[in-house]
Amino acid sequence: MKQPIKFTVNEETHELLVRPEQTLLDILRHELRLMGTKKGCDTGDCGACTVLLDGTAVNSCLVLAIEVNGRQVKTIEGLADGLELHPIQKSFVEHGAIQCGFCTPGMILTAKALLDENPSPTENEIKHAMSGNLCRCTGYTKIIDAVKAVGKEKTGEVS
Amino acid sequence: MEASVIGRRLPKPDAIAKATGQAEFIDDFVLPGQLYGKILRSPYAHARIVNIDTTEALKLPGVKAVLTAKDIPGNRMGFGMDNEGLKKDKVRYIGDDVAAVAAVDEDTAIRALDLIKVDYEILPGVFDPFTAMEKGAPLVHEEKGTNISCSYKFVAGDAIAALAKADVVVTNRYELPFVTSCCMGTHGCLASFNADGNLTVRSTIQAPFIYKHELAEALEIPESKIRVIQPIISGAFGTRLDVYSYELACVTLAKKTGRPVKIVFTREEEFINSRNRQPMIIDLSTGADRTGRLVARVARVIADNGAYNSWGATTPVVGMTTVSSLYQVPNVLYEADIVYTNQPYSGAMRGYGNPQSTFAVESQMDELAEKLGMDPLEFRLLNSNRPGEINPHKMKITSCGLPECLSGAAEGIGWKEKRGAQNNRGVGIAALQHVGGGARVYRSDGCGAVVKLDSVGRVVVLIGSTDMGQGSDGIVVQIVAETLGIKPEKVQLINNDTDLTSWDAGCHASRTTFVSGNAALLAAEIVRKKVIEVAAEMLNLPIQRLVFRDEKIFDQENTDKSVSLSKVVRSMHFRQDGQMVIGEGFYDPPTEMCDREFMGNVSAAYAFGAHAVEVEVDLETGKVKVLDYVAAHDLGRAINPLAVEGQIDGGVVMGLGYALTEEMIIREGKVLNPNFLDYRLLTICDSIRAKKILVETNDPLGPYGAKGVGEPCTIPVAAAVANAIYNAIGVRMRSLPITPEKILAALKEKNK
């Protein structure tokens, strides 16, 4: 039996009828056509489908659609301000933290959740926060650099 | 003219699209009327298909087509044509493709799979290559009469005799596991037919033109009716070189339904059904004389091919060159058998047989050095290749920075101070050689490029090469920008559509920077020549005095005198005998295919490198901690150091996974860990900040001096780690991955 849900994605309200077994990932991609959220494993192991749910980074493949009723979701499409990139996106681009780019949306959103809570994380804090996001191309080093650079910028720390 | 774009640290051209979620990967395409396909896979490792009943599946509402082997025209594919799209008579591994469904959505397609009834007659299977080679073993392909798919033999001098006379000989067995590419995005294919019968295939492929050819042959469709569009490729590392069985089904489903059909692998399918690095057993002997000069090497290699051939069945062609030629060895015997088993079938993965060979060769170099009482670094330097060498395969070593890489890596890790510190810490080193200037594995190793300059100064490059994430598009852009004196941002690159681009032999063999870079350079030079002639007329100056910079053509003796590129182009258009400003370049390196004896200069340049690592081993837990890492690479020239660093960082971590954690665990043909929880990919917590040494040898044929570097970054890692572990705790680990369990067992054995 389909259930009605009402929730916001990137500040836009959506009302949908969803089946109980549908995941947030599936409705983002298939119903709302927000393809920036990637399906890497569908079992919560890779982090490619990370979105922010009320500001917290979650694997959207492990969240049932009915659970998001009344809540706020942010996806990668909601991060830039028009054509102006979010500082984290800009930092990923400039630091060479993107190769194939499949893990990138999830990485960036996990980084956002971290930086919102802890504006100037240490390398270890970055590693801890992002350990659920896998990447096969970059070896992670430049991802760490990119996140660190945003952190420093925010606190005015000079590298 | 001073280089202004070459050597700059620039972001990838597609980085912004990837950072914003705009980049379209295969699963992001949804065409009007699109159906979703799924493959029914064999639950048995080896079984005869007695009957398939699709009646109930076809009755399920939403199901539009169900296919079995008989529905696929042609249906023959694979290297040596040993494979089918859907299997007609027999399945040969757990996961083999049996039937296919197209339905209105994925859930319906999955439900339909459950309704297909297949009667199997289960056959005994073979699950390791040694058993498979025994007399009377079940045959994976009966018609071949043997489980040996192909054999390779390379001979130089008389290695057996030389080994018998050598002062010092080391013989050992090295075991390499089945590991997998783990691209973050899985394989996928989206096929659609136009009403005129032309086929468009979107596929996660890294060699689109060869794919088009092979797909046409497999399905008996004229190649001229096929257009291949590549989505953004979510990593590849070699796993996307082959046409896959499911793609024959996908195209046929689209044909049968008249609607676009998309099949995308689940992560479990990606583990079990994609082409991965071949497991190998390498029995290696190396002999040296008392002065430390290598005199002979003998290798006997057995590779587990799995159920079918992929391009991976040819990896010994690369693996043998490390055995014979990483160092100067006058006498070589290399023999390899590629053996069918009822296992998932293997392919090529970053290094094409070379990571396996290098682990054996570079581990044994340390073992031999110890027996000789020599320092492993000195021993390597003594036997190192140098510029001007011609190796036993008649490969011509031109630029070669191997000695510099070895010395640089050693110095960077603190070799002298840290060797044998006796505190459970140790340092190790390993070198590599790989093709770096293309690899002539097909009759053409070429790439076509077109550079188009328009009247507003916008430059478009149409090129056949594939960027699968590594950054080659940016390199091509930089080369064109440099040649035309424009900003890289002004260059648009199109390379994802075989209707627009020209032949390229594909993204493999670390060839893209070298071959495509040269093709783009040729095309850009033609544009430059056309423009400079008109500019000379306009400025009333001799061509020799003109330089291209900042989107203008300057008089180099009087920089106040200039004309903009766009003005020149407009003047070429707005005249009676006007002309377009298009340059075309086709670059095919001056190389030769190797002959039946594996002789031939297959690459126009060779890449070299050395990695040094410091590890600490916990004697209680057996855990290896990487403390420091130095990667030195002779890459000719770093066109984009940021991209090079990315290749090194990623290659090192991938290599550390191969060394320490990664293994597809297969029992009786069943993959026990087809997910990221149980297959241990390194995470951000395991990342290591490698120091990089870029040895720029400026290759004479490389575009602006560059050679390939993509695969090399991962090749020597495991050997360097094993050598460091030996240096730390005195146990020699000859089987990958070097898990804590194996270390503890080795320590127990040593302390007996």
mmCIF file with all atom_site columns, C-alpha atoms in Angstrom, chain A residues 19 21-22 26 29-30 33-48 76-80 82-83 85 88-90 92-105 107-108 123-124 126-145 148, chain B residues 9-12 14-16 18-25 27-30 36 105-107 179-186 232-235 237 262 266-267 349-350 468-470 641-643 645-647 649-651 653-654 657 662 675-677 679 681-690 692:
data_model
loop_
_atom_site.group_PDB
_atom_site.id
_atom_site.type_symbol
_atom_site.label_atom_id
_atom_site.label_alt_id
_atom_site.label_comp_id
_atom_site.label_asym_id
_atom_site.label_entity_id
_atom_site.label_seq_id
_atom_site.pdbx_PDB_ins_code
_atom_site.Cartn_x
_atom_site.Cartn_y
_atom_site.Cartn_z
_atom_site.occupancy
_atom_site.B_iso_or_equiv
_atom_site.pdbx_formal_charge
_atom_site.auth_seq_id
_atom_site.auth_comp_id
_atom_site.auth_asym_id
_atom_site.auth_atom_id
_atom_site.pdbx_PDB_model_num
ATOM 1   C CA . ARG A 1 19  ? 5.678  2.179  -1.371  1.00 0.00 ? 19  ARG A CA 1
ATOM 2   C CA . GLU A 1 21  ? 9.959  -0.687 0.632   1.00 0.00 ? 21  GLU A CA 1
ATOM 3   C CA . GLN A 1 22  ? 11.145 2.284  -1.409  1.00 0.00 ? 22  GLN A CA 1
ATOM 4   C CA . ASP A 1 26  ? 15.209 5.424  -5.076  1.00 0.00 ? 26  ASP A CA 1
ATOM 5   C CA . ARG A 1 29  ? 16.635 9.296  -8.346  1.00 0.00 ? 29  ARG A CA 1
ATOM 6   C CA . HIS A 1 30  ? 13.503 7.818  -9.875  1.00 0.00 ? 30  HIS A CA 1
ATOM 7   C CA . ARG A 1 33  ? 15.056 12.724 -11.041 1.00 0.00 ? 33  ARG A CA 1
ATOM 8   C CA . LEU A 1 34  ? 17.809 14.076 -8.800  1.00 0.00 ? 34  LEU A CA 1
ATOM 9   C CA . MET A 1 35  ? 20.538 11.946 -10.340 1.00 0.00 ? 35  MET A CA 1
ATOM 10  C CA . GLY A 1 36  ? 23.415 13.575 -8.461  1.00 0.00 ? 36  GLY A CA 1
ATOM 11  C CA . THR A 1 37  ? 22.881 11.127 -5.610  1.00 0.00 ? 37  THR A CA 1
ATOM 12  C CA . LYS A 1 38  ? 24.644 7.936  -6.716  1.00 0.00 ? 38  LYS A CA 1
ATOM 13  C CA . LYS A 1 39  ? 23.878 4.288  -6.130  1.00 0.00 ? 39  LYS A CA 1
ATOM 14  C CA . GLY A 1 40  ? 27.221 2.595  -5.507  1.00 0.00 ? 40  GLY A CA 1
ATOM 15  C CA . CYS A 1 41  ? 26.239 -0.510 -3.546  1.00 0.00 ? 41  CYS A CA 1
ATOM 16  C CA . ASP A 1 42  ? 22.679 -0.135 -2.212  1.00 0.00 ? 42  ASP A CA 1
ATOM 17  C CA . THR A 1 43  ? 23.762 -1.718 1.059   1.00 0.00 ? 43  THR A CA 1
ATOM 18  C CA . GLY A 1 44  ? 25.168 1.241  2.979   1.00 0.00 ? 44  GLY A CA 1
ATOM 19  C CA . ASP A 1 45  ? 28.804 0.277  2.506   1.00 0.00 ? 45  ASP A CA 1
ATOM 20  C CA . CYS A 1 46  ? 30.196 2.845  0.060   1.00 0.00 ? 46  CYS A CA 1
ATOM 21  C CA . GLY A 1 47  ? 28.696 6.239  0.912   1.00 0.00 ? 47  GLY A CA 1
ATOM 22  C CA . ALA A 1 48  ? 28.109 7.281  -2.717  1.00 0.00 ? 48  ALA A CA 1
ATOM 23  C CA . ILE A 1 76  ? 24.312 17.656 -4.110  1.00 0.00 ? 76  ILE A CA 1
ATOM 24  C CA . GLU A 1 77  ? 22.019 19.597 -6.458  1.00 0.00 ? 77  GLU A CA 1
ATOM 25  C CA . GLY A 1 78  ? 21.081 21.897 -3.587  1.00 0.00 ? 78  GLY A CA 1
ATOM 26  C CA . LEU A 1 79  ? 24.571 22.911 -2.568  1.00 0.00 ? 79  LEU A CA 1
ATOM 27  C CA . ALA A 1 80  ? 25.660 25.503 -5.121  1.00 0.00 ? 80  ALA A CA 1
ATOM 28  C CA . GLY A 1 82  ? 22.973 29.079 -8.788  1.00 0.00 ? 82  GLY A CA 1
ATOM 29  C CA . LEU A 1 83  ? 26.197 28.836 -10.748 1.00 0.00 ? 83  LEU A CA 1
ATOM 30  C CA . LEU A 1 85  ? 29.841 26.715 -6.276  1.00 0.00 ? 85  LEU A CA 1
ATOM 31  C CA . ILE A 1 88  ? 33.443 22.708 -0.449  1.00 0.00 ? 88  ILE A CA 1
ATOM 32  C CA . GLN A 1 89  ? 32.663 22.013 -4.111  1.00 0.00 ? 89  GLN A CA 1
ATOM 33  C CA . LYS A 1 90  ? 35.151 24.667 -5.143  1.00 0.00 ? 90  LYS A CA 1
ATOM 34  C CA . PHE A 1 92  ? 37.272 19.686 -4.254  1.00 0.00 ? 92  PHE A CA 1
ATOM 35  C CA . VAL A 1 93  ? 37.653 21.012 -7.796  1.00 0.00 ? 93  VAL A CA 1
ATOM 36  C CA . GLU A 1 94  ? 40.750 23.065 -7.073  1.00 0.00 ? 94  GLU A CA 1
ATOM 37  C CA . HIS A 1 95  ? 42.554 20.470 -4.982  1.00 0.00 ? 95  HIS A CA 1
ATOM 38  C CA . GLY A 1 96  ? 42.246 17.711 -7.560  1.00 0.00 ? 96  GLY A CA 1
ATOM 39  C CA . ALA A 1 97  ? 40.030 15.739 -5.162  1.00 0.00 ? 97  ALA A CA 1
ATOM 40  C CA . ILE A 1 98  ? 37.890 14.513 -8.053  1.00 0.00 ? 98  ILE A CA 1
ATOM 41  C CA . GLN A 1 99  ? 38.867 11.842 -10.543 1.00 0.00 ? 99  GLN A CA 1
ATOM 42  C CA . CYS A 1 100 ? 36.063 9.636  -11.850 1.00 0.00 ? 100 CYS A CA 1
ATOM 43  C CA . GLY A 1 101 ? 33.702 11.654 -9.671  1.00 0.00 ? 101 GLY A CA 1
ATOM 44  C CA . PHE A 1 102 ? 31.246 8.924  -8.746  1.00 0.00 ? 102 PHE A CA 1
ATOM 45  C CA . CYS A 1 103 ? 31.985 9.179  -5.032  1.00 0.00 ? 103 CYS A CA 1
ATOM 46  C CA . THR A 1 104 ? 32.209 12.977 -5.162  1.00 0.00 ? 104 THR A CA 1
ATOM 47  C CA . PRO A 1 105 ? 28.611 14.021 -4.319  1.00 0.00 ? 105 PRO A CA 1
ATOM 48  C CA . MET A 1 107 ? 32.064 12.879 -0.235  1.00 0.00 ? 107 MET A CA 1
ATOM 49  C CA . ILE A 1 108 ? 31.097 16.532 -0.478  1.00 0.00 ? 108 ILE A CA 1
ATOM 50  C CA . GLU A 1 123 ? 43.168 15.431 9.610   1.00 0.00 ? 123 GLU A CA 1
ATOM 51  C CA . ASN A 1 124 ? 42.136 12.669 12.016  1.00 0.00 ? 124 ASN A CA 1
ATOM 52  C CA . ILE A 1 126 ? 38.269 14.335 8.729   1.00 0.00 ? 126 ILE A CA 1
ATOM 53  C CA . LYS A 1 127 ? 39.320 10.703 8.391   1.00 0.00 ? 127 LYS A CA 1
ATOM 54  C CA . HIS A 1 128 ? 36.952 9.634  11.126  1.00 0.00 ? 128 HIS A CA 1
ATOM 55  C CA . ALA A 1 129 ? 33.998 11.525 9.684   1.00 0.00 ? 129 ALA A CA 1
ATOM 56  C CA . MET A 1 130 ? 34.581 10.356 6.109   1.00 0.00 ? 130 MET A CA 1
ATOM 57  C CA . SER A 1 131 ? 35.511 6.738  6.742   1.00 0.00 ? 131 SER A CA 1
ATOM 58  C CA . GLY A 1 132 ? 32.163 5.567  5.373   1.00 0.00 ? 132 GLY A CA 1
ATOM 59  C CA . ASN A 1 133 ? 32.773 7.066  1.947   1.00 0.00 ? 133 ASN A CA 1
ATOM 60  C CA . LEU A 1 134 ? 34.831 4.882  -0.373  1.00 0.00 ? 134 LEU A CA 1
ATOM 61  C CA . CYS A 1 135 ? 36.898 6.137  -3.309  1.00 0.00 ? 135 CYS A CA 1
ATOM 62  C CA . ARG A 1 136 ? 38.911 3.973  -5.693  1.00 0.00 ? 136 ARG A CA 1
ATOM 63  C CA . CYS A 1 137 ? 40.664 6.672  -7.709  1.00 0.00 ? 137 CYS A CA 1
ATOM 64  C CA . THR A 1 138 ? 42.207 9.327  -5.493  1.00 0.00 ? 138 THR A CA 1
ATOM 65  C CA . GLY A 1 139 ? 43.779 7.457  -2.605  1.00 0.00 ? 139 GLY A CA 1
ATOM 66  C CA . TYR A 1 140 ? 41.851 10.015 -0.503  1.00 0.00 ? 140 TYR A CA 1
ATOM 67  C CA . THR A 1 141 ? 44.810 12.348 0.053   1.00 0.00 ? 141 THR A CA 1
ATOM 68  C CA . LYS A 1 142 ? 43.497 15.207 -2.031  1.00 0.00 ? 142 LYS A CA 1
ATOM 69  C CA . ILE A 1 143 ? 40.027 14.772 -0.556  1.00 0.00 ? 143 ILE A CA 1
ATOM 70  C CA . ILE A 1 144 ? 41.525 15.331 2.873   1.00 0.00 ? 144 ILE A CA 1
ATOM 71  C CA . ASP A 1 145 ? 43.394 18.375 1.521   1.00 0.00 ? 145 ASP A CA 1
ATOM 72  C CA . LYS A 1 148 ? 41.042 20.779 5.344   1.00 0.00 ? 148 LYS A CA 1
ATOM 73  C CA . ARG B 2 9   ? 48.418 22.396 -11.788 1.00 0.00 ? 9   ARG B CA 1
ATOM 74  C CA . LEU B 2 10  ? 44.948 22.556 -13.304 1.00 0.00 ? 10  LEU B CA 1
ATOM 75  C CA . PRO B 2 11  ? 41.630 21.053 -12.219 1.00 0.00 ? 11  PRO B CA 1
ATOM 76  C CA . LYS B 2 12  ? 40.038 18.504 -14.533 1.00 0.00 ? 12  LYS B CA 1
ATOM 77  C CA . ASP B 2 14  ? 34.802 17.920 -15.916 1.00 0.00 ? 14  ASP B CA 1
ATOM 78  C CA . ALA B 2 15  ? 35.459 18.496 -12.212 1.00 0.00 ? 15  ALA B CA 1
ATOM 79  C CA . ILE B 2 16  ? 32.741 21.103 -11.773 1.00 0.00 ? 16  ILE B CA 1
ATOM 80  C CA . LYS B 2 18  ? 31.167 16.099 -11.086 1.00 0.00 ? 18  LYS B CA 1
ATOM 81  C CA . ALA B 2 19  ? 31.151 18.324 -7.985  1.00 0.00 ? 19  ALA B CA 1
ATOM 82  C CA . THR B 2 20  ? 27.626 19.540 -8.678  1.00 0.00 ? 20  THR B CA 1
ATOM 83  C CA . GLY B 2 21  ? 26.025 16.226 -9.591  1.00 0.00 ? 21  GLY B CA 1
ATOM 84  C CA . GLN B 2 22  ? 25.555 17.238 -13.222 1.00 0.00 ? 22  GLN B CA 1
ATOM 85  C CA . ALA B 2 23  ? 27.929 14.626 -14.625 1.00 0.00 ? 23  ALA B CA 1
ATOM 86  C CA . GLU B 2 24  ? 25.883 11.861 -16.204 1.00 0.00 ? 24  GLU B CA 1
ATOM 87  C CA . PHE B 2 25  ? 26.953 8.347  -15.402 1.00 0.00 ? 25  PHE B CA 1
ATOM 88  C CA . ASP B 2 27  ? 22.542 4.956  -14.478 1.00 0.00 ? 27  ASP B CA 1
ATOM 89  C CA . ASP B 2 28  ? 21.645 8.639  -14.747 1.00 0.00 ? 28  ASP B CA 1
ATOM 90  C CA . PHE B 2 29  ? 20.319 8.259  -18.287 1.00 0.00 ? 29  PHE B CA 1
ATOM 91  C CA . VAL B 2 30  ? 16.597 7.648  -18.632 1.00 0.00 ? 30  VAL B CA 1
ATOM 92  C CA . TYR B 2 36  ? 14.856 -2.018 -17.368 1.00 0.00 ? 36  TYR B CA 1
ATOM 93  C CA . ASP B 2 105 ? 10.684 -1.184 -13.962 1.00 0.00 ? 105 ASP B CA 1
ATOM 94  C CA . GLU B 2 106 ? 13.484 -2.895 -12.121 1.00 0.00 ? 106 GLU B CA 1
ATOM 95  C CA . ASP B 2 107 ? 11.283 -4.567 -9.511  1.00 0.00 ? 107 ASP B CA 1
ATOM 96  C CA . VAL B 2 179 ? 41.347 -8.896 -6.743  1.00 0.00 ? 179 VAL B CA 1
ATOM 97  C CA . THR B 2 180 ? 38.842 -6.660 -8.369  1.00 0.00 ? 180 THR B CA 1
ATOM 98  C CA . SER B 2 181 ? 38.701 -3.130 -9.707  1.00 0.00 ? 181 SER B CA 1
ATOM 99  C CA . CYS B 2 182 ? 35.909 -1.920 -7.420  1.00 0.00 ? 182 CYS B CA 1
ATOM 100 C CA . CYS B 2 183 ? 34.976 0.989  -9.652  1.00 0.00 ? 183 CYS B CA 1
ATOM 101 C CA . MET B 2 184 ? 32.639 3.065  -7.551  1.00 0.00 ? 184 MET B CA 1
ATOM 102 C CA . GLY B 2 185 ? 30.015 3.044  -10.307 1.00 0.00 ? 185 GLY B CA 1
ATOM 103 C CA . THR B 2 186 ? 29.036 -0.365 -11.629 1.00 0.00 ? 186 THR B CA 1
ATOM 104 C CA . ILE B 2 232 ? 30.981 9.670  -17.711 1.00 0.00 ? 232 ILE B CA 1
ATOM 105 C CA . ILE B 2 233 ? 33.037 6.627  -16.798 1.00 0.00 ? 233 ILE B CA 1
ATOM 106 C CA . SER B 2 234 ? 33.041 5.858  -13.088 1.00 0.00 ? 234 SER B CA 1
ATOM 107 C CA . GLY B 2 235 ? 36.576 4.486  -13.023 1.00 0.00 ? 235 GLY B CA 1
ATOM 108 C CA . PHE B 2 237 ? 41.214 0.339  -14.474 1.00 0.00 ? 237 PHE B CA 1
ATOM 109 C CA . LYS B 2 262 ? 19.045 -0.330 -19.716 1.00 0.00 ? 262 LYS B CA 1
ATOM 110 C CA . THR B 2 266 ? 24.222 -4.427 -8.872  1.00 0.00 ? 266 THR B CA 1
ATOM 111 C CA . ARG B 2 267 ? 27.286 -4.250 -6.665  1.00 0.00 ? 267 ARG B CA 1
ATOM 112 C CA . MET B 2 349 ? 43.361 -4.457 -14.049 1.00 0.00 ? 349 MET B CA 1
ATOM 113 C CA . ARG B 2 350 ? 45.758 -1.532 -13.797 1.00 0.00 ? 350 ARG B CA 1
ATOM 114 C CA . MET B 2 468 ? 37.818 7.217  -17.292 1.00 0.00 ? 468 MET B CA 1
ATOM 115 C CA . GLY B 2 469 ? 38.588 9.534  -14.429 1.00 0.00 ? 469 GLY B CA 1
ATOM 116 C CA . GLN B 2 470 ? 42.344 9.699  -14.621 1.00 0.00 ? 470 GLN B CA 1
ATOM 117 C CA . PRO B 2 641 ? 51.464 17.794 -11.791 1.00 0.00 ? 641 PRO B CA 1
ATOM 118 C CA . LEU B 2 642 ? 48.141 17.916 -9.912  1.00 0.00 ? 642 LEU B CA 1
ATOM 119 C CA . ALA B 2 643 ? 46.796 15.105 -12.092 1.00 0.00 ? 643 ALA B CA 1
ATOM 120 C CA . GLU B 2 645 ? 49.895 13.389 -7.992  1.00 0.00 ? 645 GLU B CA 1
ATOM 121 C CA . GLY B 2 646 ? 46.319 12.130 -8.131  1.00 0.00 ? 646 GLY B CA 1
ATOM 122 C CA . GLN B 2 647 ? 47.433 9.131  -10.168 1.00 0.00 ? 647 GLN B CA 1
ATOM 123 C CA . ASP B 2 649 ? 48.050 8.805  -4.602  1.00 0.00 ? 649 ASP B CA 1
ATOM 124 C CA . GLY B 2 650 ? 45.354 6.567  -6.026  1.00 0.00 ? 650 GLY B CA 1
ATOM 125 C CA . GLY B 2 651 ? 47.787 4.021  -7.432  1.00 0.00 ? 651 GLY B CA 1
ATOM 126 C CA . VAL B 2 653 ? 46.521 3.142  -2.108  1.00 0.00 ? 653 VAL B CA 1
ATOM 127 C CA . MET B 2 654 ? 45.220 0.640  -4.672  1.00 0.00 ? 654 MET B CA 1
ATOM 128 C CA . GLY B 2 657 ? 45.092 -2.798 -0.870  1.00 0.00 ? 657 GLY B CA 1
ATOM 129 C CA . GLU B 2 662 ? 42.141 -7.198 -0.866  1.00 0.00 ? 662 GLU B CA 1
ATOM 130 C CA . ASN B 2 675 ? 30.334 -6.615 -1.102  1.00 0.00 ? 675 ASN B CA 1
ATOM 131 C CA . PHE B 2 676 ? 32.317 -3.747 0.385   1.00 0.00 ? 676 PHE B CA 1
ATOM 132 C CA . LEU B 2 677 ? 31.815 -4.973 3.918   1.00 0.00 ? 677 LEU B CA 1
ATOM 133 C CA . TYR B 2 679 ? 35.982 -7.252 0.510   1.00 0.00 ? 679 TYR B CA 1
ATOM 134 C CA . LEU B 2 681 ? 38.933 -1.878 0.195   1.00 0.00 ? 681 LEU B CA 1
ATOM 135 C CA . LEU B 2 682 ? 41.152 0.651  1.935   1.00 0.00 ? 682 LEU B CA 1
ATOM 136 C CA . THR B 2 683 ? 39.273 3.595  3.423   1.00 0.00 ? 683 THR B CA 1
ATOM 137 C CA . ILE B 2 684 ? 40.288 7.183  4.030   1.00 0.00 ? 684 ILE B CA 1
ATOM 138 C CA . CYS B 2 685 ? 41.639 6.062  7.412   1.00 0.00 ? 685 CYS B CA 1
ATOM 139 C CA . ASP B 2 686 ? 44.236 3.925  5.612   1.00 0.00 ? 686 ASP B CA 1
ATOM 140 C CA . SER B 2 687 ? 45.323 6.596  3.156   1.00 0.00 ? 687 SER B CA 1
ATOM 141 C CA . ILE B 2 688 ? 48.961 7.504  3.111   1.00 0.00 ? 688 ILE B CA 1
ATOM 142 C CA . ARG B 2 689 ? 50.495 10.808 2.129   1.00 0.00 ? 689 ARG B CA 1
ATOM 143 C CA . ALA B 2 690 ? 53.101 9.591  -0.330  1.00 0.00 ? 690 ALA B CA 1
ATOM 144 C CA . LYS B 2 692 ? 56.338 12.142 -4.918  1.00 0.00 ? 692 LYS B CA 1
#
